[in-house]
PDB file of C-alpha atoms in Angstrom:
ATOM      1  CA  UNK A 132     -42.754 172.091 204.103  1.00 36.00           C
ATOM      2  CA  UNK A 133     -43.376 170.083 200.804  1.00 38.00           C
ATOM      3  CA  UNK A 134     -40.341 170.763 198.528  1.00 40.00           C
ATOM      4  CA  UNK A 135     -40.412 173.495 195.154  1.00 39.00           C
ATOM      5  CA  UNK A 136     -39.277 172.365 192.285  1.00 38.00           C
ATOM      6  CA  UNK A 137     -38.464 175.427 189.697  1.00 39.00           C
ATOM      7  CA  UNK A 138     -36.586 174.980 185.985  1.00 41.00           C
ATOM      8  CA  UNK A 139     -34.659 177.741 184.170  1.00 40.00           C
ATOM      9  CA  UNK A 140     -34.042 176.653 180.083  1.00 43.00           C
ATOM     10  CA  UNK A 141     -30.925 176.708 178.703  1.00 44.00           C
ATOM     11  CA  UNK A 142     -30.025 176.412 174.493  1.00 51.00           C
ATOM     12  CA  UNK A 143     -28.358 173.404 173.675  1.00 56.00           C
ATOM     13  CA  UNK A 144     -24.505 174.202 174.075  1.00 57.00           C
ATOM     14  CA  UNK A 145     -22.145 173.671 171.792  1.00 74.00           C
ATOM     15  CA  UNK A 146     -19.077 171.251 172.662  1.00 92.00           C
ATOM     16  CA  UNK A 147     -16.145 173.718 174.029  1.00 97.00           C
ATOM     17  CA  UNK A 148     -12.423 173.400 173.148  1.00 97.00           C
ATOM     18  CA  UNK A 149     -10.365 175.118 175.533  1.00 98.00           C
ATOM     19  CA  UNK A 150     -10.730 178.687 174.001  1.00 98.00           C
ATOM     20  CA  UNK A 151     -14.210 178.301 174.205  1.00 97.00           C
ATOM     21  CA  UNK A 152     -14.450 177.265 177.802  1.00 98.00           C
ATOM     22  CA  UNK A 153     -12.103 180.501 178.847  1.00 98.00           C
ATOM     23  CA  UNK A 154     -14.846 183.129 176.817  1.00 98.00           C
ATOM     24  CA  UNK A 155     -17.593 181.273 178.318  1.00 97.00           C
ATOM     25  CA  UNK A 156     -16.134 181.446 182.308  1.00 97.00           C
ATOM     26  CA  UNK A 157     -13.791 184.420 182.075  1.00 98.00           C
ATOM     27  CA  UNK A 158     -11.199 181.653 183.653  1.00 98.00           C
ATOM     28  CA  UNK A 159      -7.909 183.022 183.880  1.00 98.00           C
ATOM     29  CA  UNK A 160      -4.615 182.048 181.994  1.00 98.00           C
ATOM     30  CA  UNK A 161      -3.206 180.417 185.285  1.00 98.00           C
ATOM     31  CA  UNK A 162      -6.415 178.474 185.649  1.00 98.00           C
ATOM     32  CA  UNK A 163      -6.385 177.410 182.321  1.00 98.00           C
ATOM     33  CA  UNK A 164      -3.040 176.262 182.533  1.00 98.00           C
ATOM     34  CA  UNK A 165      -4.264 174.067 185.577  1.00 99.00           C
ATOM     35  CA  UNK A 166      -7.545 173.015 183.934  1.00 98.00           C
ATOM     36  CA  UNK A 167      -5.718 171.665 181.062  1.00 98.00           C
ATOM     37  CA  UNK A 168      -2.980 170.097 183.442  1.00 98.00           C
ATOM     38  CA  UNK A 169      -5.426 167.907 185.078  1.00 98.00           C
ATOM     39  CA  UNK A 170      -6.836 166.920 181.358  1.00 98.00           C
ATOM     40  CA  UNK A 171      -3.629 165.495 180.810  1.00 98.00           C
ATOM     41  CA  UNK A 172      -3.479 163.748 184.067  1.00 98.00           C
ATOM     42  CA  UNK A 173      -7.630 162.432 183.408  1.00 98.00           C
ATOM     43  CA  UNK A 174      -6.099 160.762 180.425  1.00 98.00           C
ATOM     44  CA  UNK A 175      -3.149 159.427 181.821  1.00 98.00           C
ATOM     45  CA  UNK A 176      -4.624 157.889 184.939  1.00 98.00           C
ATOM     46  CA  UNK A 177      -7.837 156.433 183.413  1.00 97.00           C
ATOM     47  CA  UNK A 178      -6.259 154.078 180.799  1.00 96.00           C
ATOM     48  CA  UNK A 179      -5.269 152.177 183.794  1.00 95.00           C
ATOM     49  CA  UNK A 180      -8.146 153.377 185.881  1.00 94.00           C
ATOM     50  CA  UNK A 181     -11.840 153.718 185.206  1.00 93.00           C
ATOM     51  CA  UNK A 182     -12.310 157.016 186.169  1.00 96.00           C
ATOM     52  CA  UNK A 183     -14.499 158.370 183.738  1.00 96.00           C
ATOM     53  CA  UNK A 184     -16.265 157.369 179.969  1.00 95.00           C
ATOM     54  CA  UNK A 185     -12.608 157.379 177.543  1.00 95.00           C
ATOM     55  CA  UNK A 186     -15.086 159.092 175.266  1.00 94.00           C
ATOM     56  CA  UNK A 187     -15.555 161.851 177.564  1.00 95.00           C
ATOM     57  CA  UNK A 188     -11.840 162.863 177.252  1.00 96.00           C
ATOM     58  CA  UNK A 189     -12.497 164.360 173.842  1.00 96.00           C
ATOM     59  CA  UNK A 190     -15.153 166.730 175.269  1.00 97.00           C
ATOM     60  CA  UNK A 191     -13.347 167.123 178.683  1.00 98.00           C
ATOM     61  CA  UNK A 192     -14.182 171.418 178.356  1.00 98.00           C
ATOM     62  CA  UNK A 193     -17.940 171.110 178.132  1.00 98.00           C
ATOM     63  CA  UNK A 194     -18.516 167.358 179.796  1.00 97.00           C
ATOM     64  CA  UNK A 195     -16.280 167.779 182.882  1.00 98.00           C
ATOM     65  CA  UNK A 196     -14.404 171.421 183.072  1.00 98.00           C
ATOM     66  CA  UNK A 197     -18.174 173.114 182.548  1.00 98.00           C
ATOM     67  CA  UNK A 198     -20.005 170.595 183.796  1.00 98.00           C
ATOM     68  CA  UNK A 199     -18.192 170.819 187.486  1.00 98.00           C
ATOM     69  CA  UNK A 200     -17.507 174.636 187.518  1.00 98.00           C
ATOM     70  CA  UNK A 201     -20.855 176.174 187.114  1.00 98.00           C
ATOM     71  CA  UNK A 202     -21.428 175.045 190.459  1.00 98.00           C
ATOM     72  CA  UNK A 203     -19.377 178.250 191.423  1.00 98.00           C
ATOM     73  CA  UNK A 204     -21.946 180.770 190.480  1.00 97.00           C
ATOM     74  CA  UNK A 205     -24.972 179.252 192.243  1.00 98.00           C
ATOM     75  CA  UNK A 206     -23.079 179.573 195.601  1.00 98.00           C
ATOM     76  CA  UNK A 207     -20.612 182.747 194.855  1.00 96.00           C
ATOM     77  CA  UNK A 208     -20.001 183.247 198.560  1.00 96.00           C
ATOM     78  CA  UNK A 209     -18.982 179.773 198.885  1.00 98.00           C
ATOM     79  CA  UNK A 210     -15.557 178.738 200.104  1.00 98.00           C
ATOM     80  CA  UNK A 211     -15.784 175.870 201.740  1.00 98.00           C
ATOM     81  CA  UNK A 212     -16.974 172.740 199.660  1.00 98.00           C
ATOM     82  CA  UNK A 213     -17.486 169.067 200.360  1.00 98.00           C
ATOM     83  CA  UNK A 214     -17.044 166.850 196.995  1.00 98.00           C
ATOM     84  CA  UNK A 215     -18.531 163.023 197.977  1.00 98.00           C
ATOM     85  CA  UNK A 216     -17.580 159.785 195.943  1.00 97.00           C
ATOM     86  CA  UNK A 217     -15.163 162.166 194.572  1.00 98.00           C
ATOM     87  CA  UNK A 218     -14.099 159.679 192.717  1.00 96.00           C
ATOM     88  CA  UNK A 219     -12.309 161.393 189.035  1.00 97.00           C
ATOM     89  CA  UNK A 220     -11.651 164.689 191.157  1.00 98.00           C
ATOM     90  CA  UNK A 221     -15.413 165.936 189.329  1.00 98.00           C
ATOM     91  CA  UNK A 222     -17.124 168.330 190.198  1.00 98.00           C
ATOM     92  CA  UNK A 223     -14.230 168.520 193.155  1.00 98.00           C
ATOM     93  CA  UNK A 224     -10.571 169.251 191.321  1.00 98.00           C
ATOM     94  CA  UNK A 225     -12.258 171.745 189.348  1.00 98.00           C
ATOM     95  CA  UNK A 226     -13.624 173.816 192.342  1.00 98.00           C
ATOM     96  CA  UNK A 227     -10.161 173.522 193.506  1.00 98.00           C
ATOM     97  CA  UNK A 228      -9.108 175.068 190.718  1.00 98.00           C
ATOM     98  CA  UNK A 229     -10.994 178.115 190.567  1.00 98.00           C
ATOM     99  CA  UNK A 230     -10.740 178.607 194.009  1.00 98.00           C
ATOM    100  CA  UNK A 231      -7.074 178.345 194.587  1.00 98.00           C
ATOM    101  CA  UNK A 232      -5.545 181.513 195.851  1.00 97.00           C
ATOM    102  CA  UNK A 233      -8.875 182.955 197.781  1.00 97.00           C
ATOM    103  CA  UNK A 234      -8.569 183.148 201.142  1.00 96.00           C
ATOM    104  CA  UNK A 235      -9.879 180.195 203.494  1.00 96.00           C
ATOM    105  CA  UNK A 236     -11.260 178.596 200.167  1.00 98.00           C
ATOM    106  CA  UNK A 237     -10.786 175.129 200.383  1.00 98.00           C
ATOM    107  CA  UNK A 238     -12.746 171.614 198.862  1.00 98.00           C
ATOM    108  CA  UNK A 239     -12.829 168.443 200.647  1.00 98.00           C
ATOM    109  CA  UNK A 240     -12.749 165.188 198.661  1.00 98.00           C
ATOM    110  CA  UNK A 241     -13.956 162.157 199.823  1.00 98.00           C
ATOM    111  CA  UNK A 242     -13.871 158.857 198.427  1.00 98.00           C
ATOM    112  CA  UNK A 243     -14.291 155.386 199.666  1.00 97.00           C
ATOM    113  CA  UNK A 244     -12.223 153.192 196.922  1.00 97.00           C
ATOM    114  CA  UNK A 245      -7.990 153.913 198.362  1.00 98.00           C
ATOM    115  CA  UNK A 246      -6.759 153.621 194.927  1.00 97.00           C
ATOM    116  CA  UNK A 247      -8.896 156.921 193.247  1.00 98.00           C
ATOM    117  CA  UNK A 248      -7.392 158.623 196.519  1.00 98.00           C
ATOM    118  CA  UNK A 249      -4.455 157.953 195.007  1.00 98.00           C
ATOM    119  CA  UNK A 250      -5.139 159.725 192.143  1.00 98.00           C
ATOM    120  CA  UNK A 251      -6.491 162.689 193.465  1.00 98.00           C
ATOM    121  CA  UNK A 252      -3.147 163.158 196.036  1.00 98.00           C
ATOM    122  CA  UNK A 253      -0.966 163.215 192.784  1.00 98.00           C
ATOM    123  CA  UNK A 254      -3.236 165.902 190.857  1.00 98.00           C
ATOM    124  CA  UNK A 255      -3.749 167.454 194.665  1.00 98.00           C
ATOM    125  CA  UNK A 256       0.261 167.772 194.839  1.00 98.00           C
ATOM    126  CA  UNK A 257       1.221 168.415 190.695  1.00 98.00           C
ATOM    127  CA  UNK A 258      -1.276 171.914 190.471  1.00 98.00           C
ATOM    128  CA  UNK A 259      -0.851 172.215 194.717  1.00 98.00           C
ATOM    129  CA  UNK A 260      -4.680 172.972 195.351  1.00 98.00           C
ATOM    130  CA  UNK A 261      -5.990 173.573 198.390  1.00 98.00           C
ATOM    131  CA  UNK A 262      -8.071 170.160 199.115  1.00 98.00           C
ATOM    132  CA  UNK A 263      -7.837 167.807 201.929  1.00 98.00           C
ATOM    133  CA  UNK A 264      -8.660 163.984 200.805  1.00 98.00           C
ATOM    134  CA  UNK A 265     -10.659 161.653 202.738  1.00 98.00           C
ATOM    135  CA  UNK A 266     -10.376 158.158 201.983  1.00 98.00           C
ATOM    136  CA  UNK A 267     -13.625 157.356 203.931  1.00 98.00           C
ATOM    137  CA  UNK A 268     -17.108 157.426 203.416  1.00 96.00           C
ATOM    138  CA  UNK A 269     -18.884 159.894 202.985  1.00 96.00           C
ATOM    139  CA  UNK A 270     -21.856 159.695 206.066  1.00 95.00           C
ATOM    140  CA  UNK A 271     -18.711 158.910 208.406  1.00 95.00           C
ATOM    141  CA  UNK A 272     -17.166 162.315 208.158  1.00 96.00           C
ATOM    142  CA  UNK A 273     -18.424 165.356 210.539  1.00 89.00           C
ATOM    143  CA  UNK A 274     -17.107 168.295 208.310  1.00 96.00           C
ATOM    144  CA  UNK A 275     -18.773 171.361 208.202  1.00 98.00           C
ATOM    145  CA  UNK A 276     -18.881 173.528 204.752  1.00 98.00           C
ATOM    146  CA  UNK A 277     -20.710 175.671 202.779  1.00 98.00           C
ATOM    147  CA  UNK A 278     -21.789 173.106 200.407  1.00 98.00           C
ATOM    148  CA  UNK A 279     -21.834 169.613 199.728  1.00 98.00           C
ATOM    149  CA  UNK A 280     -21.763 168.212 196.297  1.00 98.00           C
ATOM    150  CA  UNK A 281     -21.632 164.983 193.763  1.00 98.00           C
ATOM    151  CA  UNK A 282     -21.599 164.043 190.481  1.00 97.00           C
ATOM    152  CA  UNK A 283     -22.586 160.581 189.554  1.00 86.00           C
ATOM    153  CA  UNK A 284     -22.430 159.384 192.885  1.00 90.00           C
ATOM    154  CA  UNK A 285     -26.017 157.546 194.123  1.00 94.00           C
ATOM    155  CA  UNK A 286     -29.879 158.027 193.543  1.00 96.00           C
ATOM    156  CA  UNK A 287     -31.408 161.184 195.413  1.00 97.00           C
ATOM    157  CA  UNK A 288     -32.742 158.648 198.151  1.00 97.00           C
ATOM    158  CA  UNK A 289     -29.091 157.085 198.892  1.00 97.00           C
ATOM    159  CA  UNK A 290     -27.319 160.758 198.401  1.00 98.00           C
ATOM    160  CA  UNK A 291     -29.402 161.958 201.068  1.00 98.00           C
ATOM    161  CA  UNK A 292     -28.250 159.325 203.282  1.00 97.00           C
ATOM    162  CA  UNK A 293     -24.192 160.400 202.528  1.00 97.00           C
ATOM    163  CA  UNK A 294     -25.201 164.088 202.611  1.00 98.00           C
ATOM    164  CA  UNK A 295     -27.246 164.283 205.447  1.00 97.00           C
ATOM    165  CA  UNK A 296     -24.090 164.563 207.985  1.00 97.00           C
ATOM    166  CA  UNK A 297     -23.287 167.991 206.350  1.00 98.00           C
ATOM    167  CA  UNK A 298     -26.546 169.417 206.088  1.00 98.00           C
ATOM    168  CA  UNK A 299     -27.505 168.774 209.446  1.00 97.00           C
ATOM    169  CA  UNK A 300     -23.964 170.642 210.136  1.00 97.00           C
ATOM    170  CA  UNK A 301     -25.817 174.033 207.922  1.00 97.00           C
ATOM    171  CA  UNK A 302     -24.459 173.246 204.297  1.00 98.00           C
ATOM    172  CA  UNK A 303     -26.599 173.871 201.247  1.00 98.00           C
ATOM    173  CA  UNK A 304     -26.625 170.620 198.404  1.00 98.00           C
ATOM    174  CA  UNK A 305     -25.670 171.269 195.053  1.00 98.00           C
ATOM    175  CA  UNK A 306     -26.117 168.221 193.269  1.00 98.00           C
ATOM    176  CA  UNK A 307     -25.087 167.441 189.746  1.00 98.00           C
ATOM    177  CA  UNK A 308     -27.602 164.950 187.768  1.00 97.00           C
ATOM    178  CA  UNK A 309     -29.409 163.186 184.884  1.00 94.00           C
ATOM    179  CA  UNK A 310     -32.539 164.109 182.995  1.00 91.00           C
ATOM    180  CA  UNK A 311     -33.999 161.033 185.365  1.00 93.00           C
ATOM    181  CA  UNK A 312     -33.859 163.489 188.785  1.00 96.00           C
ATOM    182  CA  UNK A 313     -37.465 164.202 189.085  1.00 95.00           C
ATOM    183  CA  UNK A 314     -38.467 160.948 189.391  1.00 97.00           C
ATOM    184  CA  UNK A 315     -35.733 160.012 191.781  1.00 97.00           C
ATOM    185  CA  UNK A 316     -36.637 163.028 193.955  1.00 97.00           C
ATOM    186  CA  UNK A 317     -40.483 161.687 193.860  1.00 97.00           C
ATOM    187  CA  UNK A 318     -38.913 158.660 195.592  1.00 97.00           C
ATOM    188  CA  UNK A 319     -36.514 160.233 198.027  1.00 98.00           C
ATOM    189  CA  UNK A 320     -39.939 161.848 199.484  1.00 97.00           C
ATOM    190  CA  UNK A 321     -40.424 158.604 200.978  1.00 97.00           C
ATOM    191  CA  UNK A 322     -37.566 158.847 202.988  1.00 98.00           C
ATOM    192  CA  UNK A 323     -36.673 162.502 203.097  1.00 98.00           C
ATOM    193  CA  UNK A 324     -38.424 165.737 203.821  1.00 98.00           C
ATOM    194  CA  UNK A 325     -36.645 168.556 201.803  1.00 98.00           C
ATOM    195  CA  UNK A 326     -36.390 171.951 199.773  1.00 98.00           C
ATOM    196  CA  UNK A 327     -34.840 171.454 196.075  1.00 97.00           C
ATOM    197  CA  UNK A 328     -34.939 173.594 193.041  1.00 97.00           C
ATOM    198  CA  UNK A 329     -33.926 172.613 189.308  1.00 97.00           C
ATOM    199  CA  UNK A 330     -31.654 174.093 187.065  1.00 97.00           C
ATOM    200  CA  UNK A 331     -30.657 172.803 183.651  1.00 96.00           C
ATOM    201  CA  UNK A 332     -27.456 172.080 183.167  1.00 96.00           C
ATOM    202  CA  UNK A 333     -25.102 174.462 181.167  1.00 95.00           C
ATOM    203  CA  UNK A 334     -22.597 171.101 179.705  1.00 96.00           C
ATOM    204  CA  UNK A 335     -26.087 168.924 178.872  1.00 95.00           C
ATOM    205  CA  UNK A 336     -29.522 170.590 178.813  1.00 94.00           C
ATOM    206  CA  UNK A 337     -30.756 167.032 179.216  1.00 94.00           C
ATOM    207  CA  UNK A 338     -28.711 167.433 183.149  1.00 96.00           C
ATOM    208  CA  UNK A 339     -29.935 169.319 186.178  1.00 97.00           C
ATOM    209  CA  UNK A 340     -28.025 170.915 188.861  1.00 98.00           C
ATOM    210  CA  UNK A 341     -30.753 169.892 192.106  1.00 98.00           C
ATOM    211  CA  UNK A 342     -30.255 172.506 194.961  1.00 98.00           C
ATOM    212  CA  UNK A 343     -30.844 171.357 198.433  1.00 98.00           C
ATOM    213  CA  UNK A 344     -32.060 172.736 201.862  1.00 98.00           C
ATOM    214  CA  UNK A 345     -33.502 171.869 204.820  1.00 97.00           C
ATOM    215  CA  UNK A 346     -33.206 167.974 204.720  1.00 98.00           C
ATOM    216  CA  UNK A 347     -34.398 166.007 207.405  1.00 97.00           C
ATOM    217  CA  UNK A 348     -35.920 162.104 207.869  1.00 97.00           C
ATOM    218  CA  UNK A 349     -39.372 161.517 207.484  1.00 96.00           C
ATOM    219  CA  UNK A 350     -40.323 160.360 210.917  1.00 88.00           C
TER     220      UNK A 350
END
């Protein structure tokens, strides 16, 4: 079945501060307090790490805490989540986040590069989410979850590749990516015979949130 690609608009959002970011979720005061724990560790960590854009500190509420947590609604029912070339802990730590305290919820992150697992086991331990971290990569691992996700991590084609492990196991993908997606899922039809749908992102209306299913290898 060819795939269907369907966009929902969105107006240009406005760059969140913290009080902004709590009206817009309906986040709690105790995930707030978390949210704006792991800002603090973000900029810590990445002026001796590249971890993300230093720019992209200043909008941290729209650019990484929206960004990664509207995810959540897409997949409501969804507790068990797969974050690959975790990398900064985005969209990952943020899922972790909201989810802490439901039952069974849980995110794995997985990341190749040792020293960005380091990072993530020291916010994992300071807000004590409920993540296991993988220092591996990401088409080595036989997990099965709900859904598998990643920000920034490859081209559609190559993302299939990492992903495919997991969706073969019955997870849904929830990718997040740049205004260049269409043409990059054009070229995973080469390789790859899938479902996907388009939303625009909430944090960028330039973004899009590509939804996954049925993925298989052209033969």
């Amino acid at each position: 079945m060819p795939e269907t690609i369907s966009e929902t608009t969105a107006a240009e959002p406005q760059v969140l501060d913290a009080a902004g970011y709590q009206a817009l979720t309906s986040a709690t005061d105790a995930q707030m307090a978390d949210l704006t724990r792991f800002q603090e560790l973000l900029a810590e960590w990445n002026e001796v790490m590249n971890l993300v854009g230093p720019l992209t500190i200043a909008t941290y509420w729209t650019r990484h805490a929206l960004d990664s947590s509207q995810l959540l609604p897409l997949a409501p029912g969804a507790l068990s989540w797969a974050d690959l070339g975790a990398g900064a802990g985005l969209p990952g730590v943020v899922l972790a986040i909201l989810l802490k305290g439901r039952e069974d919820a849980g995110v794995h992150l997985v990341e190749s590069m040792a020293k960005r697992c380091r990072f993530l086991e020291v916010v994992a331990k300071d807000l004590d989410l409920p993540v296991q971290i993988h220092n591996a990569r990401a088409e080595a691992l036989k997990l099965d979850v709900d859904i598998v996700t990643a920000r920034a991590c490859a081209p559609m084609t190559k993302l299939f590749g990492f992903a495919e492990p997991y969706m073969r196991r019955g997870a849904t993908g929830l990718f997040l990516k740049g205004q260049d997606v269409a043409a990059e899922l054009i070229e995973a039809k080469k390789a790859w015979k899938f479902d996907s749908d388009l939303r625009t992102s909430q944090s960028d209306p330039r973004g899009r949130i590509v939804q996954v299913k049925r993925l298989s290898r052209v033969r």
